[in-house]
PDB file of C-alpha atoms in Angstrom:
ATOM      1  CA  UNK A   1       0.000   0.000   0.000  1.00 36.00           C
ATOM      2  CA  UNK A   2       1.303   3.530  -0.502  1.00 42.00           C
ATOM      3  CA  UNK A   3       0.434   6.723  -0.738  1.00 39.00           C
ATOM      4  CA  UNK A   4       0.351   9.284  -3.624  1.00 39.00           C
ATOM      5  CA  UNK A   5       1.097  12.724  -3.698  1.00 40.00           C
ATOM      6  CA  UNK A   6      -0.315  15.121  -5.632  1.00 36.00           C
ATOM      7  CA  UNK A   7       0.056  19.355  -5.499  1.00 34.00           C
ATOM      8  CA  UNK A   8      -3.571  20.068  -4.098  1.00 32.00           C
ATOM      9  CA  UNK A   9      -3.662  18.895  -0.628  1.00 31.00           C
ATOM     10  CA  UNK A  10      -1.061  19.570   2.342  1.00 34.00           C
ATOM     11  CA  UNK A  11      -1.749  16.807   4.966  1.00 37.00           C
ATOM     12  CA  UNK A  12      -2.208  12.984   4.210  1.00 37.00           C
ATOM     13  CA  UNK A  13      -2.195  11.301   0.435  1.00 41.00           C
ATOM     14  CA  UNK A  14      -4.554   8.795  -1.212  1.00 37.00           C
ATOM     15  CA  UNK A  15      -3.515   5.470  -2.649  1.00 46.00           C
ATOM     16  CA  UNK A  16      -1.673   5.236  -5.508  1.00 51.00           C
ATOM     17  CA  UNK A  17      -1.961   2.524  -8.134  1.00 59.00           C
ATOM     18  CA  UNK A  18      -1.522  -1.327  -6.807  1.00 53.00           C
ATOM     19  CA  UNK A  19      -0.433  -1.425 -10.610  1.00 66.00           C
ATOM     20  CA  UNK A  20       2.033   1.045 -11.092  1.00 80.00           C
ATOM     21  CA  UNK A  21       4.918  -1.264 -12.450  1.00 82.00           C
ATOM     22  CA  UNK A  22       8.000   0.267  -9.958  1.00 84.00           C
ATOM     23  CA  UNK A  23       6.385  -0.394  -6.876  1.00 86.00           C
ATOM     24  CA  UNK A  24       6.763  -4.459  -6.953  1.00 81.00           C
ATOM     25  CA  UNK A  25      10.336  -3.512  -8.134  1.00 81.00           C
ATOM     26  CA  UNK A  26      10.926  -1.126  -4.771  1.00 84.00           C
ATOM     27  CA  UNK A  27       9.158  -3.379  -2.522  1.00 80.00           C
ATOM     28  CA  UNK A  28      10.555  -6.405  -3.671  1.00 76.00           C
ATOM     29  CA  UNK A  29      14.355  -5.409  -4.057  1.00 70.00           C
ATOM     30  CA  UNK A  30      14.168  -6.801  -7.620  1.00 65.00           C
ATOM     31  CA  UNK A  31      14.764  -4.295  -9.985  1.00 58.00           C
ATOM     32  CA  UNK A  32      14.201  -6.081 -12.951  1.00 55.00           C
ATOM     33  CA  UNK A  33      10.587  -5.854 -12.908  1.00 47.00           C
ATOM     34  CA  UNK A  34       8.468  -7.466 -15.471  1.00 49.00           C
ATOM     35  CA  UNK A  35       7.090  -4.949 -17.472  1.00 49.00           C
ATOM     36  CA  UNK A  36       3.471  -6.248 -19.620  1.00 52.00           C
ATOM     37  CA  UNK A  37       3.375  -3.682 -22.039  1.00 56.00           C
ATOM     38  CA  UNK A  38       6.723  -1.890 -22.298  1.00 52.00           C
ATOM     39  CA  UNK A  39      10.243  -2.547 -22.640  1.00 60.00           C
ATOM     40  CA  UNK A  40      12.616  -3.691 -19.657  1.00 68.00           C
ATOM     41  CA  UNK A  41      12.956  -1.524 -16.432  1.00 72.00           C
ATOM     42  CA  UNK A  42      16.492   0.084 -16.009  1.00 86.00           C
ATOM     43  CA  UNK A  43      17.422   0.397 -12.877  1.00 90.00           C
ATOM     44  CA  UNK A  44      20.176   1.491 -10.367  1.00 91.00           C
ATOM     45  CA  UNK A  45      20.641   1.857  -6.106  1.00 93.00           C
ATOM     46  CA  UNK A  46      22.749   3.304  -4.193  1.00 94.00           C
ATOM     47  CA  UNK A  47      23.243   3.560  -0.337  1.00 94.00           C
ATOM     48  CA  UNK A  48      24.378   6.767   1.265  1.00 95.00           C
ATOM     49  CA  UNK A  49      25.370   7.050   4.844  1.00 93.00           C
ATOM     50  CA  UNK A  50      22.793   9.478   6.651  1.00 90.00           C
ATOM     51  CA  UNK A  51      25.686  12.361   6.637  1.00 90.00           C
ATOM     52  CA  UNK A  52      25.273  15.992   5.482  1.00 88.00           C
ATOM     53  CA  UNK A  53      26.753  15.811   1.837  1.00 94.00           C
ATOM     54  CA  UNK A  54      24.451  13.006   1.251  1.00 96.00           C
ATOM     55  CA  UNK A  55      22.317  15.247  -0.859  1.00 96.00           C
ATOM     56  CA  UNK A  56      25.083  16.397  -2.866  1.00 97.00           C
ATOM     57  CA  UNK A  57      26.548  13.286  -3.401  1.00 97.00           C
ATOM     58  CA  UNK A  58      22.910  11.958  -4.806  1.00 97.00           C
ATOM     59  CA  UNK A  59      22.640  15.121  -7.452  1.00 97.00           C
ATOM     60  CA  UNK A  60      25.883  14.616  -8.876  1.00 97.00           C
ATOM     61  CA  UNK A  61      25.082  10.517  -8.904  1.00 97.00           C
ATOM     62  CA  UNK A  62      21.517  11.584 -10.695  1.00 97.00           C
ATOM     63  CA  UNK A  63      22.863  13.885 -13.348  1.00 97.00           C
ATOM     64  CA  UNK A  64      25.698  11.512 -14.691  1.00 96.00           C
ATOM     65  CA  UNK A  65      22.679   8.149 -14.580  1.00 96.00           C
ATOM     66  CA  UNK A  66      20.513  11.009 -16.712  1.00 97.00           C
ATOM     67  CA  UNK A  67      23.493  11.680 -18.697  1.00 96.00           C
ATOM     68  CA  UNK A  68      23.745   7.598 -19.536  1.00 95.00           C
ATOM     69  CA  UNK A  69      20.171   7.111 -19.959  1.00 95.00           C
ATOM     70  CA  UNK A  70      19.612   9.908 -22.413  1.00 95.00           C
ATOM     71  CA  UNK A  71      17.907  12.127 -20.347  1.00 97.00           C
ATOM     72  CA  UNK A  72      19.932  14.765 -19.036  1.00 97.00           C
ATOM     73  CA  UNK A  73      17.221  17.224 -20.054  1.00 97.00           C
ATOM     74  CA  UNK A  74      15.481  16.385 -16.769  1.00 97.00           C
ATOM     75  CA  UNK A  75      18.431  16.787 -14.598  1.00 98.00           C
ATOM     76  CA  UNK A  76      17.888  19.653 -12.943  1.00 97.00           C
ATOM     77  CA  UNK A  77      13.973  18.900 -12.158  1.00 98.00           C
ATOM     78  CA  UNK A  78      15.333  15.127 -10.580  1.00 98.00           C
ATOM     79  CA  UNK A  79      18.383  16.780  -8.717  1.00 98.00           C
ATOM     80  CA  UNK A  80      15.914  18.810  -6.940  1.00 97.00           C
ATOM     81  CA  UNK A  81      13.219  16.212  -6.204  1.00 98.00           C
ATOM     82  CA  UNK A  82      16.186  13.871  -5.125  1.00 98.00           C
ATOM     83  CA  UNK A  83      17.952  16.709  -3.113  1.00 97.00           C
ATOM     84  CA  UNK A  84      14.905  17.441  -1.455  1.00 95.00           C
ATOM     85  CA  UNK A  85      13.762  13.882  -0.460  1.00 96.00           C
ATOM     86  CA  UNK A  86      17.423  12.782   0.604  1.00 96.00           C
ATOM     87  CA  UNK A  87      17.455  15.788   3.265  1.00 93.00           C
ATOM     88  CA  UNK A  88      14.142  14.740   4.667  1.00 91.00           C
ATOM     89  CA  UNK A  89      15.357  11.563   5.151  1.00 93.00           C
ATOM     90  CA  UNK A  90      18.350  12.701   7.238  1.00 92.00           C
ATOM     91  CA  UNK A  91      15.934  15.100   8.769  1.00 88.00           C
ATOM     92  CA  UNK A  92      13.347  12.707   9.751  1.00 83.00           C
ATOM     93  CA  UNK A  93      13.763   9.461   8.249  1.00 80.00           C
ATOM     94  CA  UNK A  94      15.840   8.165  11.033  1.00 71.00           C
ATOM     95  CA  UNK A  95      15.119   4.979  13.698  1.00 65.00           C
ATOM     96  CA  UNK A  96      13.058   6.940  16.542  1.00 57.00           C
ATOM     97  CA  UNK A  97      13.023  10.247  14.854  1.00 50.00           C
ATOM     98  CA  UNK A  98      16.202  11.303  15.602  1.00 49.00           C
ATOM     99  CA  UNK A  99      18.333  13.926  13.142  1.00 49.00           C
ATOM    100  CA  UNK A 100      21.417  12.618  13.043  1.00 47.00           C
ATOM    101  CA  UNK A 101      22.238   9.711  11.007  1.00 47.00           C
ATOM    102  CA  UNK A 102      23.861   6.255  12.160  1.00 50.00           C
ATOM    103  CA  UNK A 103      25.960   4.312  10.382  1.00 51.00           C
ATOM    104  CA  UNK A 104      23.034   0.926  10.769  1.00 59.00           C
ATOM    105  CA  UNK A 105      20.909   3.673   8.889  1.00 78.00           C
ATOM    106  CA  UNK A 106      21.738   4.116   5.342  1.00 88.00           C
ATOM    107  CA  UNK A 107      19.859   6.158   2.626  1.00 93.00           C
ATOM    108  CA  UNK A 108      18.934   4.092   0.004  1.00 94.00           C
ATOM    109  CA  UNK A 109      18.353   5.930  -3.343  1.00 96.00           C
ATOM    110  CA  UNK A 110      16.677   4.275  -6.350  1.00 96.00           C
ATOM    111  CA  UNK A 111      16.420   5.054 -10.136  1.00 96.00           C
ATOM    112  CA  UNK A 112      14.115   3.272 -12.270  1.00 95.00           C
ATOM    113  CA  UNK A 113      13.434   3.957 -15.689  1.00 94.00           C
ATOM    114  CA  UNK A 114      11.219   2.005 -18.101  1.00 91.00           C
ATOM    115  CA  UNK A 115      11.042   3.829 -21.885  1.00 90.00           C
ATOM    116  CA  UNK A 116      10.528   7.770 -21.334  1.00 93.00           C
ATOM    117  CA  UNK A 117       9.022   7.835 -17.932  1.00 94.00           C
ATOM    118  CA  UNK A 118      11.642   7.624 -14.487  1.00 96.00           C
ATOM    119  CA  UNK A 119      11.060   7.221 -11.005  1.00 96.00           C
ATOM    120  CA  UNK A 120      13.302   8.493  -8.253  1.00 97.00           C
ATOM    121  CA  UNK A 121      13.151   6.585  -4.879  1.00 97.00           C
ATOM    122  CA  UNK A 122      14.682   7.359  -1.064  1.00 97.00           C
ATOM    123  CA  UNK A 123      14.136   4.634   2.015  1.00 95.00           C
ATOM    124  CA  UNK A 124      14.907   5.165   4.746  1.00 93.00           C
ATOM    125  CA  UNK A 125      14.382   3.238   7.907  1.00 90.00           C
ATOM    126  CA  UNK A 126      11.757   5.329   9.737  1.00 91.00           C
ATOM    127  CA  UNK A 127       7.972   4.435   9.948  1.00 89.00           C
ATOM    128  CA  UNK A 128       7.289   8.091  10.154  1.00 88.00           C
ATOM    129  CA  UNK A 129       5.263   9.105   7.284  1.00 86.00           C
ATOM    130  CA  UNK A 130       6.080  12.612   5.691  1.00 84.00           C
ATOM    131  CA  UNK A 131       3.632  15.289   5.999  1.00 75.00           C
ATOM    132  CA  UNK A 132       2.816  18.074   3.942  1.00 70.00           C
ATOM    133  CA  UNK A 133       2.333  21.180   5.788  1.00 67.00           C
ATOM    134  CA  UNK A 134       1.247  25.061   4.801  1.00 68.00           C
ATOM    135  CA  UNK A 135       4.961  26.617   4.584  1.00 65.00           C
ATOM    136  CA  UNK A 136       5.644  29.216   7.032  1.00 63.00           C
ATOM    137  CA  UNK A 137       7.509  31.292   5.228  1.00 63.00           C
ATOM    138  CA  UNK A 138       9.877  33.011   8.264  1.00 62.00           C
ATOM    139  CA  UNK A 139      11.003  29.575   8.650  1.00 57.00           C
ATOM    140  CA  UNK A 140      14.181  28.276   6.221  1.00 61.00           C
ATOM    141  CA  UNK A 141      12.612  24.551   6.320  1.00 59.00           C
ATOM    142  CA  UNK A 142       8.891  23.305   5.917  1.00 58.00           C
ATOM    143  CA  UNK A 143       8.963  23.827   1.732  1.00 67.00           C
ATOM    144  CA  UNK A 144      10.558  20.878   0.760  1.00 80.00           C
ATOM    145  CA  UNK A 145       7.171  18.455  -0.571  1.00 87.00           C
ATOM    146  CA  UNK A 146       5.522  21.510  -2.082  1.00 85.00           C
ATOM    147  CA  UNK A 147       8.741  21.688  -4.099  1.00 89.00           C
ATOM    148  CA  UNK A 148       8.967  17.814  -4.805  1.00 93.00           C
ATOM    149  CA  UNK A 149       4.857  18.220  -5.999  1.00 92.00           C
ATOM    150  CA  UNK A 150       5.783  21.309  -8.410  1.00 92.00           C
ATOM    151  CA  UNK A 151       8.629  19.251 -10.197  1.00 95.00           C
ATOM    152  CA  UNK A 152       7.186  16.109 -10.760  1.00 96.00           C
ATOM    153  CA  UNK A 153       4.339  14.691 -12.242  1.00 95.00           C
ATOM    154  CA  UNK A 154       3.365  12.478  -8.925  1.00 94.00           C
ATOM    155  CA  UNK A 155       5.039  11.522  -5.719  1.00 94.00           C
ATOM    156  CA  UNK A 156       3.774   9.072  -2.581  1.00 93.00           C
ATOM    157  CA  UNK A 157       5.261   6.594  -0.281  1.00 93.00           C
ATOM    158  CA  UNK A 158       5.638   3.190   0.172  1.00 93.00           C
ATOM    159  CA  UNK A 159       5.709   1.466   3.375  1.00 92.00           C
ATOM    160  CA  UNK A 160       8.297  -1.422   3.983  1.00 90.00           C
ATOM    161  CA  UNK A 161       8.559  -4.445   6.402  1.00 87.00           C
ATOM    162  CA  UNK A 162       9.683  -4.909   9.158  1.00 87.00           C
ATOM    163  CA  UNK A 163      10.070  -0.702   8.983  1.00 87.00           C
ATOM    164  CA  UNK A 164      11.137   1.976   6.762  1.00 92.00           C
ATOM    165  CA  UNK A 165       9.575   3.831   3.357  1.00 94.00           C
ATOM    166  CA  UNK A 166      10.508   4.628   0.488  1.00 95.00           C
ATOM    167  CA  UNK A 167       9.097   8.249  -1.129  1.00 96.00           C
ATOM    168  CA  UNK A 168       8.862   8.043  -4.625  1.00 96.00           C
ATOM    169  CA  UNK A 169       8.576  10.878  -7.421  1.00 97.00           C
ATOM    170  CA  UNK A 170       7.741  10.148 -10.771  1.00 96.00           C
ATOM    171  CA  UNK A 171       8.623  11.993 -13.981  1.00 97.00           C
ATOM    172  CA  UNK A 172       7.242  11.887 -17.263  1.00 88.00           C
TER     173      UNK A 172
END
């Protein structure tokens, strides 16, 4: 079960898909997911240790997998959608909601792309879901899902056994 995002509402998401053909791939760890109707899913993951360049290190992994894959005209919407949901996972994807990363708590990043359209996915180990809240716009934080909604053409979460999520955006 997951949840989809969408640019409309700031609290809790509705269901996405059951069929949506990356979320067997995420939830099962096989990322060579059967595809019915298309070609073959191309995939990579990556694990980054919950540390403060982790966002920076996921950009710069994103743009060169875009660059291989042909589609390094959407690098700059992904590095931002990926930048953004790799800092809420060190911000509050950790075991017991705590902000600084452990070394038993990895970031997990996912790319999965199957003919033009690509999803980007980050688990992390935390059964918190994210929340979407109305910006307050003294603060420096609280922006970060409005700005994953704007660039992307749909975003959710999965839930994953025994604990942990992944958040998903898709593109295209």
């Amino acid at each position: 079960m997951g949840r989809l995002g969408n640019g409309e509402c700031p609290g809790p998401v509705s269901a996405p898909s059951p069929r949506a053909w990356w979320t067997s791939a995420l939830l099962s760890g096989s990322l060579e997911a059967p595809s019915p109707r298309s070609s073959r899913v191309t995939a990579l993951t990556w694990s980054l240790a919950a540390e403060p360049g982790a966002a920076a290190i996921a950009r710069e992994i994103c743009t060169g997998v875009l660059g291989q894959w042909e589609m390094a005209d959407r690098a700059a919407d992904v590095e931002l959608v990926v930048s953004e949901l790799v800092t809420n996972a060190l911000r509050h994807g950790r075991r017991g909601h705590d902000a600084v990363g452990a070394a038993e708590d990895p970031i997990c990043v996912s790319m999965l792309r199957r003919g033009p359209e690509l999803v980007c996915a980050v688990r992390d180990r935390s059964d918190r879901m994210p929340q979407r809240r109305d910006p307050d716009f003294q603060f420096e934080s609280g922006r970060g899902l409005h700005l994953v909604a704007s660039f992307c053409s749909g975003w959710g979460v999965l839930p994953v056994l025994p604990s942990g999520k992944h958040v998903w955006a898709r593109f295209g």
